[in-house]
Amino acid sequence: MPLLNDGNLERQALPTGQYGYSATRLDDLGAAEYTLVTIVCDASPSVSPFVAEMEKALREIVQACKFSPRADNLMVRLVTFHGDMTETHGFKLLERCNLDDYRGTLRIGSATALYDAAENAISAVADYGKQLTDADFSVNGIVFVITDGEDNSSTLGIRHVREALTRAVQGEAMESLVSILIGVNVNDRRIGAYLQDFKTEAGFTQYVELEKADAKSLAKLADFVSRSISAQSQALGTGGTSQTLGF
């Protein structure tokens, strides 16, 4: 997996041996608590008709988070995937996330490695969360996996995603983890049923479905994601997860 490291992040290996990730060095952190946000976004060929709108939604998510009262306590990681995965950036302090960096970030490729990307996102947030916890930071996490179709090229399966979620939730990596699977442009009942089954079998916290991928729908998605991030960050210190929000 290519890691488009900006020089301020440190590369990390995963105990599972599946790819890796990058993250802000612990010595560079100034707050006592953090919510780790991971956004995983499909960049397979079927996304190309609405790629500009999807990139705009990503910018709107980051912009909304910057106005959050918890902005100083957020770190964001963005991963895109098609037949392979690309880490656009690792766990980066929100203040260092520039909106222009999310232009042209969805580089369309072939195939859909949905399971590989989901497993990496969950394993990475758990691994970095444990490092923070071991260093006496308070930490929780939230993962969004956004896709419009079925996996057709992963080396891993649903079982591996489920195992990663189980390790993250039941271990002592962080206070809590919310995981949300989002189906975009799902106007085929078969695809909708497939994604609902993936949510259930893997153990995601929530499944959200958008029938369309027009500007209005994706703006609504951006609002939902930013509100979910804010809610989970505000839940830090309570010992539990945030309440599930309606779309």
PDB file of C-alpha atoms in Angstrom:
ATOM      1  CA  MET A   1       0.000   0.000   0.000  1.00  0.00           C
ATOM      2  CA  PRO A   2       1.492   3.356  -0.990  1.00  0.00           C
ATOM      3  CA  LEU A   3       1.876   5.722   1.966  1.00  0.00           C
ATOM      4  CA  LEU A   4       1.848   9.331   0.805  1.00  0.00           C
ATOM      5  CA  ASN A   5       3.771  10.458   3.874  1.00  0.00           C
ATOM      6  CA  ASP A   6       4.039  14.233   4.388  1.00  0.00           C
ATOM      7  CA  GLY A   7       7.224  13.989   6.441  1.00  0.00           C
ATOM      8  CA  ASN A   8       5.568  14.816   9.757  1.00  0.00           C
ATOM      9  CA  LEU A   9       4.219  11.303  10.214  1.00  0.00           C
ATOM     10  CA  GLU A  10       5.969   8.143  11.325  1.00  0.00           C
ATOM     11  CA  ARG A  11       5.476   4.882   9.447  1.00  0.00           C
ATOM     12  CA  GLN A  12       4.138   1.986  11.478  1.00  0.00           C
ATOM     13  CA  ALA A  13       3.959  -1.760  10.845  1.00  0.00           C
ATOM     14  CA  LEU A  14       0.930  -3.774  11.922  1.00  0.00           C
ATOM     15  CA  PRO A  15       1.177  -6.942  14.043  1.00  0.00           C
ATOM     16  CA  THR A  16      -1.108  -8.645  11.523  1.00  0.00           C
ATOM     17  CA  GLY A  17       1.481  -8.003   8.824  1.00  0.00           C
ATOM     18  CA  GLN A  18      -1.211  -6.667   6.469  1.00  0.00           C
ATOM     19  CA  TYR A  19       0.090  -3.426   4.960  1.00  0.00           C
ATOM     20  CA  GLY A  20       0.719  -0.722   7.600  1.00  0.00           C
ATOM     21  CA  TYR A  21      -0.039   2.929   8.301  1.00  0.00           C
ATOM     22  CA  SER A  22       1.539   6.212   9.350  1.00  0.00           C
ATOM     23  CA  ALA A  23       0.792   8.432  12.324  1.00  0.00           C
ATOM     24  CA  THR A  24       1.844  11.530  14.217  1.00  0.00           C
ATOM     25  CA  ARG A  25       4.764  10.939  16.556  1.00  0.00           C
ATOM     26  CA  LEU A  26       3.655  10.820  20.177  1.00  0.00           C
ATOM     27  CA  ASP A  27       6.191  13.496  21.094  1.00  0.00           C
ATOM     28  CA  ASP A  28       4.395  15.894  18.734  1.00  0.00           C
ATOM     29  CA  LEU A  29       1.066  15.623  20.553  1.00  0.00           C
ATOM     30  CA  GLY A  30       0.055  18.424  22.897  1.00  0.00           C
ATOM     31  CA  ALA A  31      -3.357  17.370  24.217  1.00  0.00           C
ATOM     32  CA  ALA A  32      -4.141  14.703  26.810  1.00  0.00           C
ATOM     33  CA  GLU A  33      -6.899  12.977  24.832  1.00  0.00           C
ATOM     34  CA  TYR A  34      -7.699  12.212  21.210  1.00  0.00           C
ATOM     35  CA  THR A  35     -10.394  10.761  18.998  1.00  0.00           C
ATOM     36  CA  LEU A  36      -8.876   8.859  16.080  1.00  0.00           C
ATOM     37  CA  VAL A  37     -10.902   9.285  12.896  1.00  0.00           C
ATOM     38  CA  THR A  38     -10.405   7.016   9.887  1.00  0.00           C
ATOM     39  CA  ILE A  39     -12.192   7.554   6.570  1.00  0.00           C
ATOM     40  CA  VAL A  40     -11.897   4.785   3.990  1.00  0.00           C
ATOM     41  CA  CYS A  41     -13.224   5.780   0.561  1.00  0.00           C
ATOM     42  CA  ASP A  42     -13.882   3.656  -2.505  1.00  0.00           C
ATOM     43  CA  ALA A  43     -12.065   4.763  -5.671  1.00  0.00           C
ATOM     44  CA  SER A  44     -13.104   1.896  -7.939  1.00  0.00           C
ATOM     45  CA  PRO A  45     -14.296   2.580 -11.526  1.00  0.00           C
ATOM     46  CA  SER A  46     -17.979   2.815 -10.567  1.00  0.00           C
ATOM     47  CA  VAL A  47     -17.192   5.879  -8.401  1.00  0.00           C
ATOM     48  CA  SER A  48     -15.890   7.920 -11.357  1.00  0.00           C
ATOM     49  CA  PRO A  49     -19.280   9.532 -12.241  1.00  0.00           C
ATOM     50  CA  PHE A  50     -19.435  11.238  -8.840  1.00  0.00           C
ATOM     51  CA  VAL A  51     -15.766  11.485  -7.861  1.00  0.00           C
ATOM     52  CA  ALA A  52     -15.787  15.307  -7.768  1.00  0.00           C
ATOM     53  CA  GLU A  53     -18.830  15.350  -5.477  1.00  0.00           C
ATOM     54  CA  MET A  54     -17.226  12.719  -3.218  1.00  0.00           C
ATOM     55  CA  GLU A  55     -14.031  14.757  -2.886  1.00  0.00           C
ATOM     56  CA  LYS A  56     -16.141  17.809  -2.049  1.00  0.00           C
ATOM     57  CA  ALA A  57     -17.857  15.780   0.685  1.00  0.00           C
ATOM     58  CA  LEU A  58     -14.452  14.877   2.141  1.00  0.00           C
ATOM     59  CA  ARG A  59     -13.493  18.554   2.243  1.00  0.00           C
ATOM     60  CA  GLU A  60     -16.797  19.422   3.901  1.00  0.00           C
ATOM     61  CA  ILE A  61     -16.213  16.770   6.583  1.00  0.00           C
ATOM     62  CA  VAL A  62     -12.778  18.154   7.425  1.00  0.00           C
ATOM     63  CA  GLN A  63     -14.040  21.749   7.330  1.00  0.00           C
ATOM     64  CA  ALA A  64     -16.916  20.949   9.690  1.00  0.00           C
ATOM     65  CA  CYS A  65     -14.552  19.210  12.107  1.00  0.00           C
ATOM     66  CA  LYS A  66     -12.353  22.302  12.211  1.00  0.00           C
ATOM     67  CA  PHE A  67     -15.296  24.232  13.708  1.00  0.00           C
ATOM     68  CA  SER A  68     -15.900  21.570  16.363  1.00  0.00           C
ATOM     69  CA  PRO A  69     -15.158  22.505  19.989  1.00  0.00           C
ATOM     70  CA  ARG A  70     -13.175  19.240  20.014  1.00  0.00           C
ATOM     71  CA  ALA A  71     -11.045  20.200  17.002  1.00  0.00           C
ATOM     72  CA  ASP A  72      -7.809  20.138  19.018  1.00  0.00           C
ATOM     73  CA  ASN A  73      -8.549  16.566  20.069  1.00  0.00           C
ATOM     74  CA  LEU A  74      -9.058  15.045  16.626  1.00  0.00           C
ATOM     75  CA  MET A  75      -6.632  13.133  14.411  1.00  0.00           C
ATOM     76  CA  VAL A  76      -7.714  12.069  10.931  1.00  0.00           C
ATOM     77  CA  ARG A  77      -6.505   9.317   8.594  1.00  0.00           C
ATOM     78  CA  LEU A  78      -7.703   8.970   4.976  1.00  0.00           C
ATOM     79  CA  VAL A  79      -7.370   5.770   2.949  1.00  0.00           C
ATOM     80  CA  THR A  80      -8.654   5.221  -0.589  1.00  0.00           C
ATOM     81  CA  PHE A  81      -8.951   1.891  -2.333  1.00  0.00           C
ATOM     82  CA  HIS A  82      -9.628   0.178  -5.638  1.00  0.00           C
ATOM     83  CA  GLY A  83      -7.674  -2.979  -6.439  1.00  0.00           C
ATOM     84  CA  ASP A  84      -5.042  -1.705  -4.006  1.00  0.00           C
ATOM     85  CA  MET A  85      -5.045   0.798  -1.161  1.00  0.00           C
ATOM     86  CA  THR A  86      -3.436   4.212  -0.831  1.00  0.00           C
ATOM     87  CA  GLU A  87      -3.003   6.033   2.451  1.00  0.00           C
ATOM     88  CA  THR A  88      -3.550   9.640   1.414  1.00  0.00           C
ATOM     89  CA  HIS A  89      -2.373  10.607   4.870  1.00  0.00           C
ATOM     90  CA  GLY A  90      -2.005   8.833   8.179  1.00  0.00           C
ATOM     91  CA  PHE A  91      -3.278   9.919  11.590  1.00  0.00           C
ATOM     92  CA  LYS A  92      -2.709  13.644  11.347  1.00  0.00           C
ATOM     93  CA  LEU A  93      -3.692  16.433  13.725  1.00  0.00           C
ATOM     94  CA  LEU A  94      -6.773  18.152  12.325  1.00  0.00           C
ATOM     95  CA  GLU A  95      -5.006  21.530  12.345  1.00  0.00           C
ATOM     96  CA  ARG A  96      -2.543  20.102   9.800  1.00  0.00           C
ATOM     97  CA  CYS A  97      -5.262  18.898   7.424  1.00  0.00           C
ATOM     98  CA  ASN A  98      -5.446  21.364   4.520  1.00  0.00           C
ATOM     99  CA  LEU A  99      -8.638  21.353   2.470  1.00  0.00           C
ATOM    100  CA  ASP A 100      -6.756  21.617  -0.820  1.00  0.00           C
ATOM    101  CA  ASP A 101      -5.080  18.300  -0.057  1.00  0.00           C
ATOM    102  CA  TYR A 102      -8.431  16.595  -0.661  1.00  0.00           C
ATOM    103  CA  ARG A 103      -8.638  17.736  -4.273  1.00  0.00           C
ATOM    104  CA  GLY A 104      -7.677  15.004  -6.716  1.00  0.00           C
ATOM    105  CA  THR A 105      -7.207  12.523  -3.901  1.00  0.00           C
ATOM    106  CA  LEU A 106      -9.609   9.887  -5.290  1.00  0.00           C
ATOM    107  CA  ARG A 107      -7.551   8.380  -8.072  1.00  0.00           C
ATOM    108  CA  ILE A 108      -9.781   5.905  -9.841  1.00  0.00           C
ATOM    109  CA  GLY A 109      -8.344   2.433 -10.382  1.00  0.00           C
ATOM    110  CA  SER A 110      -9.529  -1.055 -11.195  1.00  0.00           C
ATOM    111  CA  ALA A 111     -11.346  -3.563  -8.952  1.00  0.00           C
ATOM    112  CA  THR A 112     -12.537  -3.235  -5.327  1.00  0.00           C
ATOM    113  CA  ALA A 113     -10.449  -4.437  -2.350  1.00  0.00           C
ATOM    114  CA  LEU A 114     -13.119  -3.560   0.198  1.00  0.00           C
ATOM    115  CA  TYR A 115     -12.221  -6.172   2.830  1.00  0.00           C
ATOM    116  CA  ASP A 116      -8.494  -5.408   2.722  1.00  0.00           C
ATOM    117  CA  ALA A 117      -9.164  -1.694   3.200  1.00  0.00           C
ATOM    118  CA  ALA A 118     -11.647  -2.227   6.027  1.00  0.00           C
ATOM    119  CA  GLU A 119      -9.333  -4.613   7.886  1.00  0.00           C
ATOM    120  CA  ASN A 120      -6.398  -2.232   7.573  1.00  0.00           C
ATOM    121  CA  ALA A 121      -8.433   0.727   8.825  1.00  0.00           C
ATOM    122  CA  ILE A 122      -9.621  -1.127  11.908  1.00  0.00           C
ATOM    123  CA  SER A 123      -6.266  -2.739  12.701  1.00  0.00           C
ATOM    124  CA  ALA A 124      -4.453   0.587  12.311  1.00  0.00           C
ATOM    125  CA  VAL A 125      -6.798   2.542  14.586  1.00  0.00           C
ATOM    126  CA  ALA A 126      -6.525  -0.195  17.226  1.00  0.00           C
ATOM    127  CA  ASP A 127      -2.725  -0.345  16.988  1.00  0.00           C
ATOM    128  CA  TYR A 128      -2.194   3.409  17.207  1.00  0.00           C
ATOM    129  CA  GLY A 129      -4.877   3.676  19.862  1.00  0.00           C
ATOM    130  CA  LYS A 130      -2.999   1.175  22.014  1.00  0.00           C
ATOM    131  CA  GLN A 131       0.223   3.148  21.617  1.00  0.00           C
ATOM    132  CA  LEU A 132      -1.583   6.262  22.817  1.00  0.00           C
ATOM    133  CA  THR A 133      -3.259   4.430  25.685  1.00  0.00           C
ATOM    134  CA  ASP A 134       0.049   2.912  26.795  1.00  0.00           C
ATOM    135  CA  ALA A 135       1.515   6.438  26.809  1.00  0.00           C
ATOM    136  CA  ASP A 136      -1.274   7.605  29.160  1.00  0.00           C
ATOM    137  CA  PHE A 137      -3.392   9.426  26.593  1.00  0.00           C
ATOM    138  CA  SER A 138      -7.163   8.997  26.712  1.00  0.00           C
ATOM    139  CA  VAL A 139      -8.338   7.802  23.302  1.00  0.00           C
ATOM    140  CA  ASN A 140     -11.327   6.519  21.384  1.00  0.00           C
ATOM    141  CA  GLY A 141     -11.941   6.004  17.681  1.00  0.00           C
ATOM    142  CA  ILE A 142     -14.415   6.077  14.818  1.00  0.00           C
ATOM    143  CA  VAL A 143     -14.052   4.416  11.412  1.00  0.00           C
ATOM    144  CA  PHE A 144     -16.094   5.116   8.275  1.00  0.00           C
ATOM    145  CA  VAL A 145     -15.914   2.733   5.309  1.00  0.00           C
ATOM    146  CA  ILE A 146     -17.565   4.270   2.232  1.00  0.00           C
ATOM    147  CA  THR A 147     -18.248   2.101  -0.821  1.00  0.00           C
ATOM    148  CA  ASP A 148     -20.683   1.665  -3.695  1.00  0.00           C
ATOM    149  CA  GLY A 149     -20.251  -2.033  -4.407  1.00  0.00           C
ATOM    150  CA  GLU A 150     -18.946  -5.498  -3.743  1.00  0.00           C
ATOM    151  CA  ASP A 151     -15.455  -6.709  -2.962  1.00  0.00           C
ATOM    152  CA  ASN A 152     -13.800  -8.498  -5.868  1.00  0.00           C
ATOM    153  CA  SER A 153     -10.055  -8.396  -5.269  1.00  0.00           C
ATOM    154  CA  SER A 154      -9.154  -8.594  -1.554  1.00  0.00           C
ATOM    155  CA  THR A 155      -6.688 -11.104  -0.207  1.00  0.00           C
ATOM    156  CA  LEU A 156      -8.612 -11.075   3.085  1.00  0.00           C
ATOM    157  CA  GLY A 157     -12.222 -11.963   3.805  1.00  0.00           C
ATOM    158  CA  ILE A 158     -15.071 -10.863   6.038  1.00  0.00           C
ATOM    159  CA  ARG A 159     -13.706 -13.107   8.791  1.00  0.00           C
ATOM    160  CA  HIS A 160     -10.537 -11.020   8.973  1.00  0.00           C
ATOM    161  CA  VAL A 161     -12.543  -7.790   9.241  1.00  0.00           C
ATOM    162  CA  ARG A 162     -14.634  -9.324  12.023  1.00  0.00           C
ATOM    163  CA  GLU A 163     -11.522 -10.495  13.877  1.00  0.00           C
ATOM    164  CA  ALA A 164      -9.960  -7.029  13.597  1.00  0.00           C
ATOM    165  CA  LEU A 165     -13.112  -5.423  14.998  1.00  0.00           C
ATOM    166  CA  THR A 166     -13.276  -7.949  17.821  1.00  0.00           C
ATOM    167  CA  ARG A 167      -9.655  -7.236  18.788  1.00  0.00           C
ATOM    168  CA  ALA A 168     -10.246  -3.499  18.648  1.00  0.00           C
ATOM    169  CA  VAL A 169     -13.478  -3.509  20.651  1.00  0.00           C
ATOM    170  CA  GLN A 170     -12.716  -6.195  23.221  1.00  0.00           C
ATOM    171  CA  GLY A 171      -9.057  -5.347  23.760  1.00  0.00           C
ATOM    172  CA  GLU A 172      -7.624  -2.485  25.745  1.00  0.00           C
ATOM    173  CA  ALA A 173      -6.508  -0.439  22.760  1.00  0.00           C
ATOM    174  CA  MET A 174      -8.878   2.433  23.454  1.00  0.00           C
ATOM    175  CA  GLU A 175     -11.905   3.454  25.455  1.00  0.00           C
ATOM    176  CA  SER A 176     -14.377   2.728  22.642  1.00  0.00           C
ATOM    177  CA  LEU A 177     -14.651   2.320  18.875  1.00  0.00           C
ATOM    178  CA  VAL A 178     -17.534   3.114  16.529  1.00  0.00           C
ATOM    179  CA  SER A 179     -17.465   1.573  13.044  1.00  0.00           C
ATOM    180  CA  ILE A 180     -19.842   2.721  10.313  1.00  0.00           C
ATOM    181  CA  LEU A 181     -20.260   1.119   6.876  1.00  0.00           C
ATOM    182  CA  ILE A 182     -21.732   3.504   4.301  1.00  0.00           C
ATOM    183  CA  GLY A 183     -23.225   2.401   0.985  1.00  0.00           C
ATOM    184  CA  VAL A 184     -23.273   5.186  -1.610  1.00  0.00           C
ATOM    185  CA  ASN A 185     -25.281   5.210  -4.841  1.00  0.00           C
ATOM    186  CA  VAL A 186     -26.924   1.938  -3.851  1.00  0.00           C
ATOM    187  CA  ASN A 187     -29.869   1.645  -6.246  1.00  0.00           C
ATOM    188  CA  ASP A 188     -29.595  -2.132  -6.647  1.00  0.00           C
ATOM    189  CA  ARG A 189     -31.323  -4.214  -3.967  1.00  0.00           C
ATOM    190  CA  ARG A 190     -28.758  -6.967  -4.346  1.00  0.00           C
ATOM    191  CA  ILE A 191     -25.889  -4.582  -3.535  1.00  0.00           C
ATOM    192  CA  GLY A 192     -27.831  -3.176  -0.609  1.00  0.00           C
ATOM    193  CA  ALA A 193     -28.440  -6.676   0.768  1.00  0.00           C
ATOM    194  CA  TYR A 194     -24.766  -7.543   0.264  1.00  0.00           C
ATOM    195  CA  LEU A 195     -23.597  -4.488   2.234  1.00  0.00           C
ATOM    196  CA  GLN A 196     -26.145  -5.096   4.979  1.00  0.00           C
ATOM    197  CA  ASP A 197     -24.868  -8.679   5.273  1.00  0.00           C
ATOM    198  CA  PHE A 198     -21.273  -7.397   5.379  1.00  0.00           C
ATOM    199  CA  LYS A 199     -22.221  -5.034   8.210  1.00  0.00           C
ATOM    200  CA  THR A 200     -23.819  -7.842  10.191  1.00  0.00           C
ATOM    201  CA  GLU A 201     -21.194 -10.515   9.561  1.00  0.00           C
ATOM    202  CA  ALA A 202     -18.225  -8.239  10.211  1.00  0.00           C
ATOM    203  CA  GLY A 203     -19.805  -6.551  13.234  1.00  0.00           C
ATOM    204  CA  PHE A 204     -19.910  -2.898  12.189  1.00  0.00           C
ATOM    205  CA  THR A 205     -21.748  -0.628  14.607  1.00  0.00           C
ATOM    206  CA  GLN A 206     -24.017   0.846  11.936  1.00  0.00           C
ATOM    207  CA  TYR A 207     -24.885   0.638   8.231  1.00  0.00           C
ATOM    208  CA  VAL A 208     -26.053   3.739   6.367  1.00  0.00           C
ATOM    209  CA  GLU A 209     -27.303   3.648   2.784  1.00  0.00           C
ATOM    210  CA  LEU A 210     -27.597   6.403   0.170  1.00  0.00           C
ATOM    211  CA  GLU A 211     -29.663   5.612  -2.904  1.00  0.00           C
ATOM    212  CA  LYS A 212     -28.023   8.392  -4.879  1.00  0.00           C
ATOM    213  CA  ALA A 213     -24.617  10.047  -5.103  1.00  0.00           C
ATOM    214  CA  ASP A 214     -25.665  13.514  -6.218  1.00  0.00           C
ATOM    215  CA  ALA A 215     -24.476  16.729  -4.603  1.00  0.00           C
ATOM    216  CA  LYS A 216     -27.427  16.904  -2.183  1.00  0.00           C
ATOM    217  CA  SER A 217     -27.016  13.300  -0.996  1.00  0.00           C
ATOM    218  CA  LEU A 218     -23.268  13.609  -0.494  1.00  0.00           C
ATOM    219  CA  ALA A 219     -23.660  16.909   1.355  1.00  0.00           C
ATOM    220  CA  LYS A 220     -26.043  15.072   3.684  1.00  0.00           C
ATOM    221  CA  LEU A 221     -23.420  12.341   4.049  1.00  0.00           C
ATOM    222  CA  ALA A 222     -20.752  14.900   4.971  1.00  0.00           C
ATOM    223  CA  ASP A 223     -23.050  16.332   7.646  1.00  0.00           C
ATOM    224  CA  PHE A 224     -23.755  12.859   9.061  1.00  0.00           C
ATOM    225  CA  VAL A 225     -20.064  11.943   9.206  1.00  0.00           C
ATOM    226  CA  SER A 226     -19.030  15.217  10.865  1.00  0.00           C
ATOM    227  CA  ARG A 227     -21.850  14.926  13.448  1.00  0.00           C
ATOM    228  CA  SER A 228     -20.857  11.318  14.179  1.00  0.00           C
ATOM    229  CA  ILE A 229     -17.234  12.362  14.714  1.00  0.00           C
ATOM    230  CA  SER A 230     -18.295  15.134  17.071  1.00  0.00           C
ATOM    231  CA  ALA A 231     -20.568  12.813  19.056  1.00  0.00           C
ATOM    232  CA  GLN A 232     -17.890  10.149  19.479  1.00  0.00           C
ATOM    233  CA  SER A 233     -15.295  12.722  20.512  1.00  0.00           C
ATOM    234  CA  GLN A 234     -17.668  14.188  23.096  1.00  0.00           C
ATOM    235  CA  ALA A 235     -18.234  10.667  24.469  1.00  0.00           C
ATOM    236  CA  LEU A 236     -14.540  10.314  25.326  1.00  0.00           C
ATOM    237  CA  GLY A 237     -14.182   9.970  29.079  1.00  0.00           C
ATOM    238  CA  THR A 238     -17.646   8.499  29.607  1.00  0.00           C
ATOM    239  CA  GLY A 239     -16.448   4.911  29.250  1.00  0.00           C
ATOM    240  CA  GLY A 240     -18.786   4.178  26.350  1.00  0.00           C
ATOM    241  CA  THR A 241     -19.484   4.949  22.704  1.00  0.00           C
ATOM    242  CA  SER A 242     -21.587   7.785  21.376  1.00  0.00           C
ATOM    243  CA  GLN A 243     -25.252   7.190  20.624  1.00  0.00           C
ATOM    244  CA  THR A 244     -26.000   6.020  17.088  1.00  0.00           C
ATOM    245  CA  LEU A 245     -27.147   8.978  14.988  1.00  0.00           C
ATOM    246  CA  GLY A 246     -29.855   8.865  12.366  1.00  0.00           C
ATOM    247  CA  PHE A 247     -28.880   9.671   8.820  1.00  0.00           C
TER     248      PHE A 247
END
